[in-house]
PDB file of C-alpha atoms in Angstrom:
ATOM      1  CA  UNK W  50       0.000   0.000   0.000  1.00 77.00           C
ATOM      2  CA  UNK W  51       1.377   3.470  -0.841  1.00 81.00           C
ATOM      3  CA  UNK W  52       2.582   5.471   2.120  1.00 90.00           C
ATOM      4  CA  UNK W  53       3.956   8.857   3.059  1.00 94.00           C
ATOM      5  CA  UNK W  54       7.599   8.779   4.108  1.00 95.00           C
ATOM      6  CA  UNK W  55       9.563  11.338   6.104  1.00 96.00           C
ATOM      7  CA  UNK W  56      13.264  11.905   6.696  1.00 96.00           C
ATOM      8  CA  UNK W  57      15.028  12.095   9.003  1.00 96.00           C
ATOM      9  CA  UNK W  58      13.164  10.306  11.770  1.00 95.00           C
ATOM     10  CA  UNK W  59      14.979  12.407  14.343  1.00 97.00           C
ATOM     11  CA  UNK W  60      16.780  15.713  13.884  1.00 97.00           C
ATOM     12  CA  UNK W  61      18.772  17.496  16.551  1.00 98.00           C
ATOM     13  CA  UNK W  62      19.785  21.075  15.901  1.00 98.00           C
ATOM     14  CA  UNK W  63      21.057  24.087  17.780  1.00 97.00           C
ATOM     15  CA  UNK W  64      18.943  27.148  18.405  1.00 98.00           C
ATOM     16  CA  UNK W  65      19.232  29.622  15.545  1.00 97.00           C
ATOM     17  CA  UNK W  66      20.106  27.014  12.948  1.00 98.00           C
ATOM     18  CA  UNK W  67      18.070  26.306   9.842  1.00 98.00           C
ATOM     19  CA  UNK W  68      16.473  22.894   9.418  1.00 98.00           C
ATOM     20  CA  UNK W  69      14.745  21.259   6.488  1.00 97.00           C
ATOM     21  CA  UNK W  70      12.350  18.417   7.099  1.00 98.00           C
ATOM     22  CA  UNK W  71      11.626  16.228   4.124  1.00 97.00           C
ATOM     23  CA  UNK W  72       8.580  14.290   3.051  1.00 97.00           C
ATOM     24  CA  UNK W  73       7.698  12.134   0.083  1.00 97.00           C
ATOM     25  CA  UNK W  74       3.895  12.198  -0.313  1.00 95.00           C
ATOM     26  CA  UNK W  75       1.886   9.501  -2.039  1.00 93.00           C
ATOM     27  CA  UNK W  76       2.641   9.825  -5.736  1.00 90.00           C
ATOM     28  CA  UNK W  77      -0.779  10.675  -7.191  1.00 86.00           C
ATOM     29  CA  UNK W  78      -1.810  13.029  -4.402  1.00 89.00           C
ATOM     30  CA  UNK W  79      -2.348  16.713  -5.018  1.00 87.00           C
ATOM     31  CA  UNK W  80      -2.655  18.242  -1.544  1.00 90.00           C
ATOM     32  CA  UNK W  81       0.138  18.325   0.990  1.00 93.00           C
ATOM     33  CA  UNK W  82       0.190  19.287   4.652  1.00 94.00           C
ATOM     34  CA  UNK W  83       2.388  19.793   7.648  1.00 97.00           C
ATOM     35  CA  UNK W  84       1.250  19.329  11.238  1.00 97.00           C
ATOM     36  CA  UNK W  85       3.191  19.364  14.450  1.00 97.00           C
ATOM     37  CA  UNK W  86       2.760  17.895  17.915  1.00 94.00           C
ATOM     38  CA  UNK W  87       4.636  19.379  20.814  1.00 94.00           C
ATOM     39  CA  UNK W  88       5.231  16.734  23.480  1.00 90.00           C
ATOM     40  CA  UNK W  89       2.114  16.280  25.585  1.00 85.00           C
ATOM     41  CA  UNK W  90       0.027  18.617  23.423  1.00 88.00           C
ATOM     42  CA  UNK W  91      -2.426  18.289  20.550  1.00 91.00           C
ATOM     43  CA  UNK W  92      -1.557  17.723  16.922  1.00 94.00           C
ATOM     44  CA  UNK W  93      -1.729  21.189  15.314  1.00 95.00           C
ATOM     45  CA  UNK W  94      -2.190  22.146  11.693  1.00 94.00           C
ATOM     46  CA  UNK W  95       0.604  24.244  10.207  1.00 97.00           C
ATOM     47  CA  UNK W  96       0.038  24.582   6.469  1.00 95.00           C
ATOM     48  CA  UNK W  97      -1.571  23.091   3.390  1.00 92.00           C
ATOM     49  CA  UNK W  98      -0.135  23.280  -0.116  1.00 93.00           C
ATOM     50  CA  UNK W  99      -1.769  22.784  -3.490  1.00 89.00           C
ATOM     51  CA  UNK W 100      -0.808  23.596  -7.050  1.00 88.00           C
ATOM     52  CA  UNK W 101       2.577  24.907  -5.930  1.00 91.00           C
ATOM     53  CA  UNK W 102       1.291  27.405  -3.458  1.00 93.00           C
ATOM     54  CA  UNK W 103       0.121  27.644   0.125  1.00 94.00           C
ATOM     55  CA  UNK W 104      -3.652  27.275   0.297  1.00 89.00           C
ATOM     56  CA  UNK W 105      -4.125  27.586   4.034  1.00 89.00           C
ATOM     57  CA  UNK W 106      -1.890  28.257   7.022  1.00 93.00           C
ATOM     58  CA  UNK W 107      -2.257  28.618  10.765  1.00 93.00           C
ATOM     59  CA  UNK W 108      -1.056  31.357  13.086  1.00 94.00           C
ATOM     60  CA  UNK W 109       1.880  29.140  14.006  1.00 94.00           C
ATOM     61  CA  UNK W 110       3.184  29.241  10.434  1.00 96.00           C
ATOM     62  CA  UNK W 111       4.983  32.573  10.613  1.00 94.00           C
ATOM     63  CA  UNK W 112       7.807  34.010   8.522  1.00 95.00           C
ATOM     64  CA  UNK W 113      10.267  31.565  10.030  1.00 96.00           C
ATOM     65  CA  UNK W 114       8.528  28.712   8.224  1.00 98.00           C
ATOM     66  CA  UNK W 115       8.390  27.959   4.534  1.00 98.00           C
ATOM     67  CA  UNK W 116       7.326  25.023   2.397  1.00 97.00           C
ATOM     68  CA  UNK W 117       8.424  23.910  -1.011  1.00 95.00           C
ATOM     69  CA  UNK W 118       7.879  21.177  -3.526  1.00 93.00           C
ATOM     70  CA  UNK W 119      11.308  21.279  -5.147  1.00 88.00           C
ATOM     71  CA  UNK W 120      10.652  18.433  -7.560  1.00 88.00           C
ATOM     72  CA  UNK W 121       7.869  16.033  -8.470  1.00 80.00           C
ATOM     73  CA  UNK W 122       8.232  13.875  -5.386  1.00 89.00           C
ATOM     74  CA  UNK W 123       9.480  15.787  -2.335  1.00 94.00           C
ATOM     75  CA  UNK W 124       7.683  18.242  -0.072  1.00 97.00           C
ATOM     76  CA  UNK W 125       9.791  20.123   2.441  1.00 98.00           C
ATOM     77  CA  UNK W 126       9.291  22.242   5.543  1.00 98.00           C
ATOM     78  CA  UNK W 127      12.045  24.740   6.331  1.00 98.00           C
ATOM     79  CA  UNK W 128      12.484  26.498   9.640  1.00 98.00           C
ATOM     80  CA  UNK W 129      14.905  29.376   9.131  1.00 96.00           C
ATOM     81  CA  UNK W 130      16.112  30.061  12.634  1.00 95.00           C
ATOM     82  CA  UNK W 131      14.997  27.414  15.073  1.00 97.00           C
ATOM     83  CA  UNK W 132      13.842  28.225  18.573  1.00 97.00           C
ATOM     84  CA  UNK W 133      13.602  25.938  21.583  1.00 97.00           C
ATOM     85  CA  UNK W 134       9.817  25.977  21.267  1.00 96.00           C
ATOM     86  CA  UNK W 135      10.041  24.501  17.758  1.00 97.00           C
ATOM     87  CA  UNK W 136      10.954  21.174  19.355  1.00 98.00           C
ATOM     88  CA  UNK W 137       8.121  18.851  18.359  1.00 97.00           C
ATOM     89  CA  UNK W 138       7.112  15.913  16.183  1.00 96.00           C
ATOM     90  CA  UNK W 139       6.394  17.151  12.675  1.00 97.00           C
ATOM     91  CA  UNK W 140       3.969  15.161  10.552  1.00 96.00           C
ATOM     92  CA  UNK W 141       3.619  15.406   6.814  1.00 96.00           C
ATOM     93  CA  UNK W 142       0.361  14.338   5.161  1.00 94.00           C
ATOM     94  CA  UNK W 143      -1.064  14.154   1.664  1.00 92.00           C
ATOM     95  CA  UNK W 144      -4.460  13.621   0.081  1.00 89.00           C
ATOM     96  CA  UNK W 145      -6.080  13.390  -3.294  1.00 83.00           C
ATOM     97  CA  UNK W 146      -8.939  15.698  -4.108  1.00 68.00           C
ATOM     98  CA  UNK W 147     -11.678  13.389  -2.847  1.00 52.00           C
ATOM     99  CA  UNK W 148     -11.137   9.942  -1.444  1.00 45.00           C
ATOM    100  CA  UNK W 149     -13.675   7.164  -1.055  1.00 45.00           C
ATOM    101  CA  UNK W 150     -13.398   7.508   2.697  1.00 52.00           C
ATOM    102  CA  UNK W 151     -14.156  11.191   2.873  1.00 56.00           C
ATOM    103  CA  UNK W 152     -11.427  13.727   2.736  1.00 66.00           C
ATOM    104  CA  UNK W 153      -8.711  11.395   3.948  1.00 80.00           C
ATOM    105  CA  UNK W 154      -5.277  12.687   4.757  1.00 88.00           C
ATOM    106  CA  UNK W 155      -2.534  10.072   4.819  1.00 90.00           C
ATOM    107  CA  UNK W 156       0.122  10.792   7.416  1.00 92.00           C
ATOM    108  CA  UNK W 157       3.790   9.966   7.536  1.00 93.00           C
ATOM    109  CA  UNK W 158       5.510   8.559  10.648  1.00 92.00           C
ATOM    110  CA  UNK W 159       6.832  11.982  11.655  1.00 94.00           C
ATOM    111  CA  UNK W 160      10.191  13.661  12.233  1.00 97.00           C
ATOM    112  CA  UNK W 161      11.096  14.401  15.809  1.00 96.00           C
ATOM    113  CA  UNK W 162      12.866  17.771  15.919  1.00 98.00           C
ATOM    114  CA  UNK W 163      14.884  18.589  19.018  1.00 98.00           C
ATOM    115  CA  UNK W 164      16.257  22.111  19.338  1.00 98.00           C
ATOM    116  CA  UNK W 165      18.990  22.538  21.936  1.00 97.00           C
TER     117      UNK W 165
ATOM    118  CA  UNK Y 234     -13.501  28.549  18.125  1.00 63.00           C
ATOM    119  CA  UNK Y 235     -12.500  24.985  17.513  1.00 72.00           C
ATOM    120  CA  UNK Y 236     -11.834  22.775  20.480  1.00 85.00           C
ATOM    121  CA  UNK Y 237     -11.963  19.002  20.645  1.00 90.00           C
ATOM    122  CA  UNK Y 238     -11.664  17.264  23.994  1.00 92.00           C
ATOM    123  CA  UNK Y 239     -11.182  13.615  24.933  1.00 95.00           C
ATOM    124  CA  UNK Y 240     -10.440  11.701  28.081  1.00 90.00           C
ATOM    125  CA  UNK Y 241      -6.741  10.943  28.275  1.00 91.00           C
ATOM    126  CA  UNK Y 242      -6.718   7.289  29.176  1.00 96.00           C
ATOM    127  CA  UNK Y 243      -8.826   4.128  28.913  1.00 97.00           C
ATOM    128  CA  UNK Y 244      -7.947   0.661  30.106  1.00 97.00           C
ATOM    129  CA  UNK Y 245      -9.921  -2.448  29.124  1.00 97.00           C
ATOM    130  CA  UNK Y 246      -9.488  -6.203  29.128  1.00 97.00           C
ATOM    131  CA  UNK Y 247      -9.105  -8.175  25.942  1.00 97.00           C
ATOM    132  CA  UNK Y 248     -12.498  -9.223  24.556  1.00 97.00           C
ATOM    133  CA  UNK Y 249     -14.376  -6.356  26.202  1.00 97.00           C
ATOM    134  CA  UNK Y 250     -15.820  -3.414  24.305  1.00 97.00           C
ATOM    135  CA  UNK Y 251     -14.038  -0.065  24.445  1.00 97.00           C
ATOM    136  CA  UNK Y 252     -15.838   3.244  24.183  1.00 97.00           C
ATOM    137  CA  UNK Y 253     -13.805   6.371  23.526  1.00 97.00           C
ATOM    138  CA  UNK Y 254     -15.634   9.659  23.864  1.00 97.00           C
ATOM    139  CA  UNK Y 255     -15.090  13.087  22.358  1.00 95.00           C
ATOM    140  CA  UNK Y 256     -16.750  16.463  22.689  1.00 94.00           C
ATOM    141  CA  UNK Y 257     -16.298  19.336  20.289  1.00 89.00           C
ATOM    142  CA  UNK Y 258     -17.345  22.955  20.244  1.00 84.00           C
ATOM    143  CA  UNK Y 259     -17.528  23.925  16.571  1.00 78.00           C
ATOM    144  CA  UNK Y 260     -20.770  22.697  15.001  1.00 74.00           C
ATOM    145  CA  UNK Y 261     -19.736  23.769  11.489  1.00 77.00           C
ATOM    146  CA  UNK Y 262     -17.555  20.724  10.966  1.00 72.00           C
ATOM    147  CA  UNK Y 263     -18.538  18.577   8.020  1.00 77.00           C
ATOM    148  CA  UNK Y 264     -16.671  15.388   8.855  1.00 85.00           C
ATOM    149  CA  UNK Y 265     -15.637  13.808  12.091  1.00 90.00           C
ATOM    150  CA  UNK Y 266     -12.838  11.278  12.004  1.00 92.00           C
ATOM    151  CA  UNK Y 267     -11.154   8.811  14.267  1.00 95.00           C
ATOM    152  CA  UNK Y 268      -7.420   8.439  13.723  1.00 95.00           C
ATOM    153  CA  UNK Y 269      -5.200   5.848  15.405  1.00 95.00           C
ATOM    154  CA  UNK Y 270      -1.558   6.311  16.316  1.00 92.00           C
ATOM    155  CA  UNK Y 271       0.645   3.378  17.200  1.00 89.00           C
ATOM    156  CA  UNK Y 272       4.153   3.890  18.619  1.00 81.00           C
ATOM    157  CA  UNK Y 273       6.619   4.905  15.909  1.00 75.00           C
ATOM    158  CA  UNK Y 274       3.927   5.015  13.255  1.00 79.00           C
ATOM    159  CA  UNK Y 275       2.001   7.773  11.539  1.00 80.00           C
ATOM    160  CA  UNK Y 276      -1.611   8.696  12.107  1.00 89.00           C
ATOM    161  CA  UNK Y 277      -3.914   6.155  10.495  1.00 90.00           C
ATOM    162  CA  UNK Y 278      -7.507   6.951   9.582  1.00 89.00           C
ATOM    163  CA  UNK Y 279      -9.809   4.365  11.165  1.00 92.00           C
ATOM    164  CA  UNK Y 280     -13.207   5.641  10.199  1.00 91.00           C
ATOM    165  CA  UNK Y 281     -15.166   8.822   9.617  1.00 89.00           C
ATOM    166  CA  UNK Y 282     -18.737  10.051   9.784  1.00 90.00           C
ATOM    167  CA  UNK Y 283     -20.487  12.856   7.947  1.00 86.00           C
ATOM    168  CA  UNK Y 284     -21.992  15.440  10.241  1.00 84.00           C
ATOM    169  CA  UNK Y 285     -25.492  14.683   8.927  1.00 85.00           C
ATOM    170  CA  UNK Y 286     -25.293  11.052  10.097  1.00 87.00           C
ATOM    171  CA  UNK Y 287     -26.060   9.638  13.545  1.00 91.00           C
ATOM    172  CA  UNK Y 288     -24.268   6.346  13.360  1.00 94.00           C
ATOM    173  CA  UNK Y 289     -21.806   4.441  11.256  1.00 93.00           C
ATOM    174  CA  UNK Y 290     -20.728   0.828  11.624  1.00 95.00           C
ATOM    175  CA  UNK Y 291     -17.524  -0.494  10.139  1.00 91.00           C
ATOM    176  CA  UNK Y 292     -16.721  -4.081  11.177  1.00 94.00           C
ATOM    177  CA  UNK Y 293     -15.737  -3.908  14.877  1.00 96.00           C
ATOM    178  CA  UNK Y 294     -16.053  -0.119  14.957  1.00 96.00           C
ATOM    179  CA  UNK Y 295     -19.226   1.823  15.694  1.00 97.00           C
ATOM    180  CA  UNK Y 296     -19.277   5.610  15.580  1.00 96.00           C
ATOM    181  CA  UNK Y 297     -22.107   7.494  17.237  1.00 96.00           C
ATOM    182  CA  UNK Y 298     -22.682  11.202  16.681  1.00 95.00           C
ATOM    183  CA  UNK Y 299     -24.955  13.346  18.820  1.00 93.00           C
ATOM    184  CA  UNK Y 300     -24.956  16.721  17.089  1.00 90.00           C
ATOM    185  CA  UNK Y 301     -27.185  18.355  19.679  1.00 90.00           C
ATOM    186  CA  UNK Y 302     -24.701  17.604  22.458  1.00 91.00           C
ATOM    187  CA  UNK Y 303     -21.656  17.835  20.134  1.00 91.00           C
ATOM    188  CA  UNK Y 304     -20.580  14.411  21.271  1.00 94.00           C
ATOM    189  CA  UNK Y 305     -18.849  11.725  19.242  1.00 95.00           C
ATOM    190  CA  UNK Y 306     -17.955   8.243  20.379  1.00 97.00           C
ATOM    191  CA  UNK Y 307     -16.012   5.304  19.010  1.00 97.00           C
ATOM    192  CA  UNK Y 308     -16.923   1.829  20.170  1.00 98.00           C
ATOM    193  CA  UNK Y 309     -14.503  -1.009  19.473  1.00 97.00           C
ATOM    194  CA  UNK Y 310     -16.121  -4.424  19.892  1.00 97.00           C
ATOM    195  CA  UNK Y 311     -14.085  -7.418  21.060  1.00 97.00           C
ATOM    196  CA  UNK Y 312     -11.053  -5.262  21.797  1.00 97.00           C
ATOM    197  CA  UNK Y 313      -7.705  -6.933  21.115  1.00 97.00           C
ATOM    198  CA  UNK Y 314      -4.231  -6.206  22.478  1.00 95.00           C
ATOM    199  CA  UNK Y 315      -3.339  -4.955  19.007  1.00 94.00           C
ATOM    200  CA  UNK Y 316      -5.886  -2.178  19.466  1.00 96.00           C
ATOM    201  CA  UNK Y 317      -3.662  -0.580  22.113  1.00 96.00           C
ATOM    202  CA  UNK Y 318      -2.796   2.842  20.713  1.00 96.00           C
ATOM    203  CA  UNK Y 319      -3.705   6.517  20.936  1.00 95.00           C
ATOM    204  CA  UNK Y 320      -7.037   7.403  19.342  1.00 97.00           C
ATOM    205  CA  UNK Y 321      -7.682  10.916  18.069  1.00 96.00           C
ATOM    206  CA  UNK Y 322     -11.058  12.484  17.459  1.00 95.00           C
ATOM    207  CA  UNK Y 323     -10.653  14.924  14.549  1.00 93.00           C
ATOM    208  CA  UNK Y 324     -12.838  17.559  12.908  1.00 90.00           C
ATOM    209  CA  UNK Y 325     -12.747  18.430   9.224  1.00 85.00           C
ATOM    210  CA  UNK Y 326     -14.517  21.193   7.330  1.00 75.00           C
ATOM    211  CA  UNK Y 327     -15.738  21.489   3.741  1.00 67.00           C
ATOM    212  CA  UNK Y 328     -13.745  24.104   1.900  1.00 66.00           C
ATOM    213  CA  UNK Y 329     -10.931  24.036   4.410  1.00 63.00           C
ATOM    214  CA  UNK Y 330      -8.131  21.552   4.382  1.00 75.00           C
ATOM    215  CA  UNK Y 331      -6.924  21.627   7.936  1.00 84.00           C
ATOM    216  CA  UNK Y 332      -7.883  18.974  10.424  1.00 89.00           C
ATOM    217  CA  UNK Y 333      -8.501  19.875  14.055  1.00 91.00           C
ATOM    218  CA  UNK Y 334      -7.303  17.195  16.443  1.00 94.00           C
ATOM    219  CA  UNK Y 335      -8.501  16.280  19.873  1.00 94.00           C
ATOM    220  CA  UNK Y 336      -6.189  15.600  22.771  1.00 91.00           C
ATOM    221  CA  UNK Y 337      -6.040  11.868  22.061  1.00 95.00           C
ATOM    222  CA  UNK Y 338      -7.083   8.941  24.251  1.00 97.00           C
ATOM    223  CA  UNK Y 339      -4.524   6.304  25.102  1.00 96.00           C
ATOM    224  CA  UNK Y 340      -6.205   2.884  25.016  1.00 97.00           C
ATOM    225  CA  UNK Y 341      -4.486   0.094  26.894  1.00 97.00           C
ATOM    226  CA  UNK Y 342      -5.786  -3.422  26.348  1.00 97.00           C
ATOM    227  CA  UNK Y 343      -4.655  -6.033  28.842  1.00 96.00           C
ATOM    228  CA  UNK Y 344      -4.793  -9.783  28.243  1.00 92.00           C
TER     229      UNK Y 344
END
């Protein structure tokens, strides 16, 4: 069964450094998403991306964040200057326009980002 | 605003039924989902219900929706140890792509 993959599984970085989290969505999907989960807190929506542009973003997704689909397979989340509070599990997801099971988003296993 | 609340923990014995409850505040949601998260794995969609439905059955899973009370539940019949995971109640909205997650309920199934 097709799945969303994410690399790396764990990333440790120093405060102020830039990080890029990578995702390979399911190949025929058109919509891409990033969510994050700070330890002990809810999963929060960050951004959705369609047709090479951001279609929706949350208040969390400020100027420090950016997303890109650099080629036909990868979808990346960049954090320009990481802060301690960016430490979280970051989930990538993808969906087609309308699945048979409602508007299903398929999630990757996540990248744990630790900012020291 | 959007807020989805769940109890944090549920413990059952193998073979029993499990009922995981969820309350939400935003009545404009179009879909309500249950996602499952196992350790080291991504979030897996288990089932969903349209907001104009009251009940949906899917093999061992039964979803009940009470729109008046903004209450959603997931019943797992004949719970197995492999059902041990975190279960998230999630809202989705037509025209918007974000999902709004609940706090998650950790289900522990003991033999």
